[in-house]
Amino acid sequence: QVQLVESGGGLVQPGGSLRLSCAASGNIFSINAMGWYRQAPGKQRELVASIASGGSTNYAESVKGRFTISRDNAKNTVYLQMNSLKPEDTAVYYCNADASTRQYDGPWYRGNYWGQGTQVTVSS
């Protein structure tokens, strides 16, 4: 199985910055895409940014120019640098990974995994 642990969330003033990290662990054969999603109260979870194994990236229009996603494949870790934060960015941010893993010594299989989420609050 794959476990994803996010860190770096917190309270920040508008215009401030935060850097989120997500480390994947477990019996991992490979990780394809990784991404960050967010969900505000009463709203659907939305994609913030994603990054493929080769490094290509994709961003939501609302965060382009402000957020940067990156990954360290050797460490199975993905990052989200968030600059010029706005109150509208307030949400629980979730890490996601498309990974190949296995149950104990069973066959390898590909699945989609989620972290527990980290709260980001942008407020004065």
C-alpha positions as a printed NumPy array, in Angstrom:
array([[  0.   ,   0.   ,   0.   ],
       [  0.951,   3.63 ,  -0.421],
       [  0.801,   6.208,   2.32 ],
       [  0.895,   9.917,   1.581],
       [  1.718,  12.391,   4.326],
       [  1.272,  16.108,   3.765],
       [  2.958,  18.843,   5.726],
       [  3.487,  22.582,   5.557],
       [ -0.03 ,  23.885,   5.944],
       [ -0.968,  26.598,   8.352],
       [ -2.237,  30.12 ,   8.778],
       [ -0.841,  32.864,   6.586],
       [ -1.794,  36.436,   5.786],
       [ -2.943,  37.45 ,   2.311],
       [  0.058,  37.9  ,   0.069],
       [  2.104,  35.444,   2.071],
       [  3.637,  32.14 ,   1.084],
       [  3.524,  28.516,   2.13 ],
       [  5.289,  25.426,   0.889],
       [  3.46 ,  22.128,   1.089],
       [  5.223,  18.791,   0.997],
       [  3.87 ,  15.316,   0.413],
       [  5.996,  12.25 ,   0.978],
       [  4.918,   8.867,  -0.344],
       [  5.947,   5.691,   1.403],
       [  5.149,   2.009,   1.307],
       [  5.817,  -0.824,  -1.066],
       [  6.063,   1.335,  -4.172],
       [  7.126,   0.112,  -7.553],
       [  6.59 ,   3.402,  -9.319],
       [  4.686,   6.659,  -9.096],
       [  3.241,   8.147, -12.234],
       [  1.445,  11.433, -11.705],
       [  1.233,  13.305,  -8.427],
       [ -0.977,  16.225,  -7.679],
       [ -2.478,  18.604,  -5.209],
       [ -6.206,  19.048,  -4.764],
       [ -8.085,  21.319,  -2.432],
       [-11.539,  21.409,  -0.942],
       [-13.18 ,  24.358,   0.743],
       [-16.264,  23.94 ,   2.961],
       [-19.372,  23.387,   0.883],
       [-17.429,  23.056,  -2.345],
       [-16.239,  20.166,  -4.45 ],
       [-12.672,  19.027,  -4.38 ],
       [-10.736,  20.594,  -7.226],
       [ -7.399,  20.019,  -8.868],
       [ -4.842,  22.666,  -8.001],
       [ -1.78 ,  21.328,  -9.777],
       [ -0.391,  18.074, -11.068],
       [  2.96 ,  16.825, -12.246],
       [  3.754,  13.787, -14.343],
       [  6.662,  11.457, -13.788],
       [  8.571,  13.185, -16.563],
       [  8.066,  16.601, -15.01 ],
       [  5.29 ,  18.111, -17.102],
       [  2.917,  20.231, -15.038],
       [ -0.664,  21.365, -15.087],
       [ -2.293,  24.128, -13.04 ],
       [ -5.734,  25.405, -12.299],
       [ -6.283,  28.797, -13.887],
       [ -6.864,  30.357, -10.492],
       [ -3.339,  29.55 ,  -9.306],
       [ -1.266,  29.996, -12.447],
       [  1.612,  32.351, -11.87 ],
       [  1.321,  32.007,  -8.108],
       [  1.789,  28.304,  -7.351],
       [  4.56 ,  25.986,  -8.467],
       [  4.471,  22.211,  -8.255],
       [  7.64 ,  20.15 ,  -8.262],
       [  8.747,  16.659,  -7.334],
       [ 11.775,  14.746,  -6.197],
       [ 11.422,  11.288,  -7.681],
       [ 14.284,   9.868,  -5.646],
       [ 12.43 ,  10.804,  -2.46 ],
       [  8.914,  10.102,  -3.755],
       [  7.993,  13.593,  -2.675],
       [  5.933,  16.314,  -4.306],
       [  5.922,  19.975,  -3.323],
       [  3.614,  22.892,  -3.821],
       [  5.102,  26.343,  -3.452],
       [  2.269,  28.804,  -2.909],
       [  2.981,  32.5  ,  -3.266],
       [  0.768,  35.569,  -3.231],
       [ -1.854,  33.678,  -1.292],
       [ -5.419,  34.917,  -1.289],
       [ -8.299,  34.253,   1.099],
       [ -9.919,  32.275,  -1.708],
       [ -7.062,  29.779,  -1.422],
       [ -8.282,  28.731,   2.013],
       [ -9.044,  25.02 ,   1.919],
       [ -7.874,  21.605,   2.952],
       [ -5.155,  20.589,   0.534],
       [ -4.827,  16.935,  -0.386],
       [ -1.954,  15.128,  -1.994],
       [ -2.75 ,  12.542,  -4.64 ],
       [ -0.609,   9.929,  -6.32 ],
       [ -1.086,   7.464,  -9.131],
       [  1.165,   4.657,  -8.02 ],
       [  1.927,   1.001,  -8.519],
       [  2.086,  -0.982,  -5.302],
       [  1.226,  -4.37 ,  -3.839],
       [ -0.277,  -5.99 ,  -0.783],
       [  2.547,  -7.655,   1.136],
       [  4.183,  -9.985,  -1.418],
       [  1.214, -10.056,  -3.751],
       [  1.028,  -8.926,  -7.345],
       [  1.765,  -5.348,  -8.292],
       [ -1.218,  -3.2  ,  -9.149],
       [ -1.855,   0.423, -10.013],
       [ -4.065,   2.581,  -7.872],
       [ -4.936,   6.097,  -6.831],
       [ -4.018,   7.253,  -3.332],
       [ -4.812,  10.231,  -1.144],
       [ -3.186,  11.896,   1.799],
       [ -5.095,  12.933,   4.892],
       [ -5.062,  16.604,   3.971],
       [ -3.474,  19.69 ,   5.443],
       [ -5.313,  22.893,   6.286],
       [ -4.304,  26.115,   4.589],
       [ -5.939,  29.249,   5.935],
       [ -5.321,  32.649,   4.374],
       [ -6.685,  35.384,   6.582],
       [ -5.819,  38.689,   8.178]])
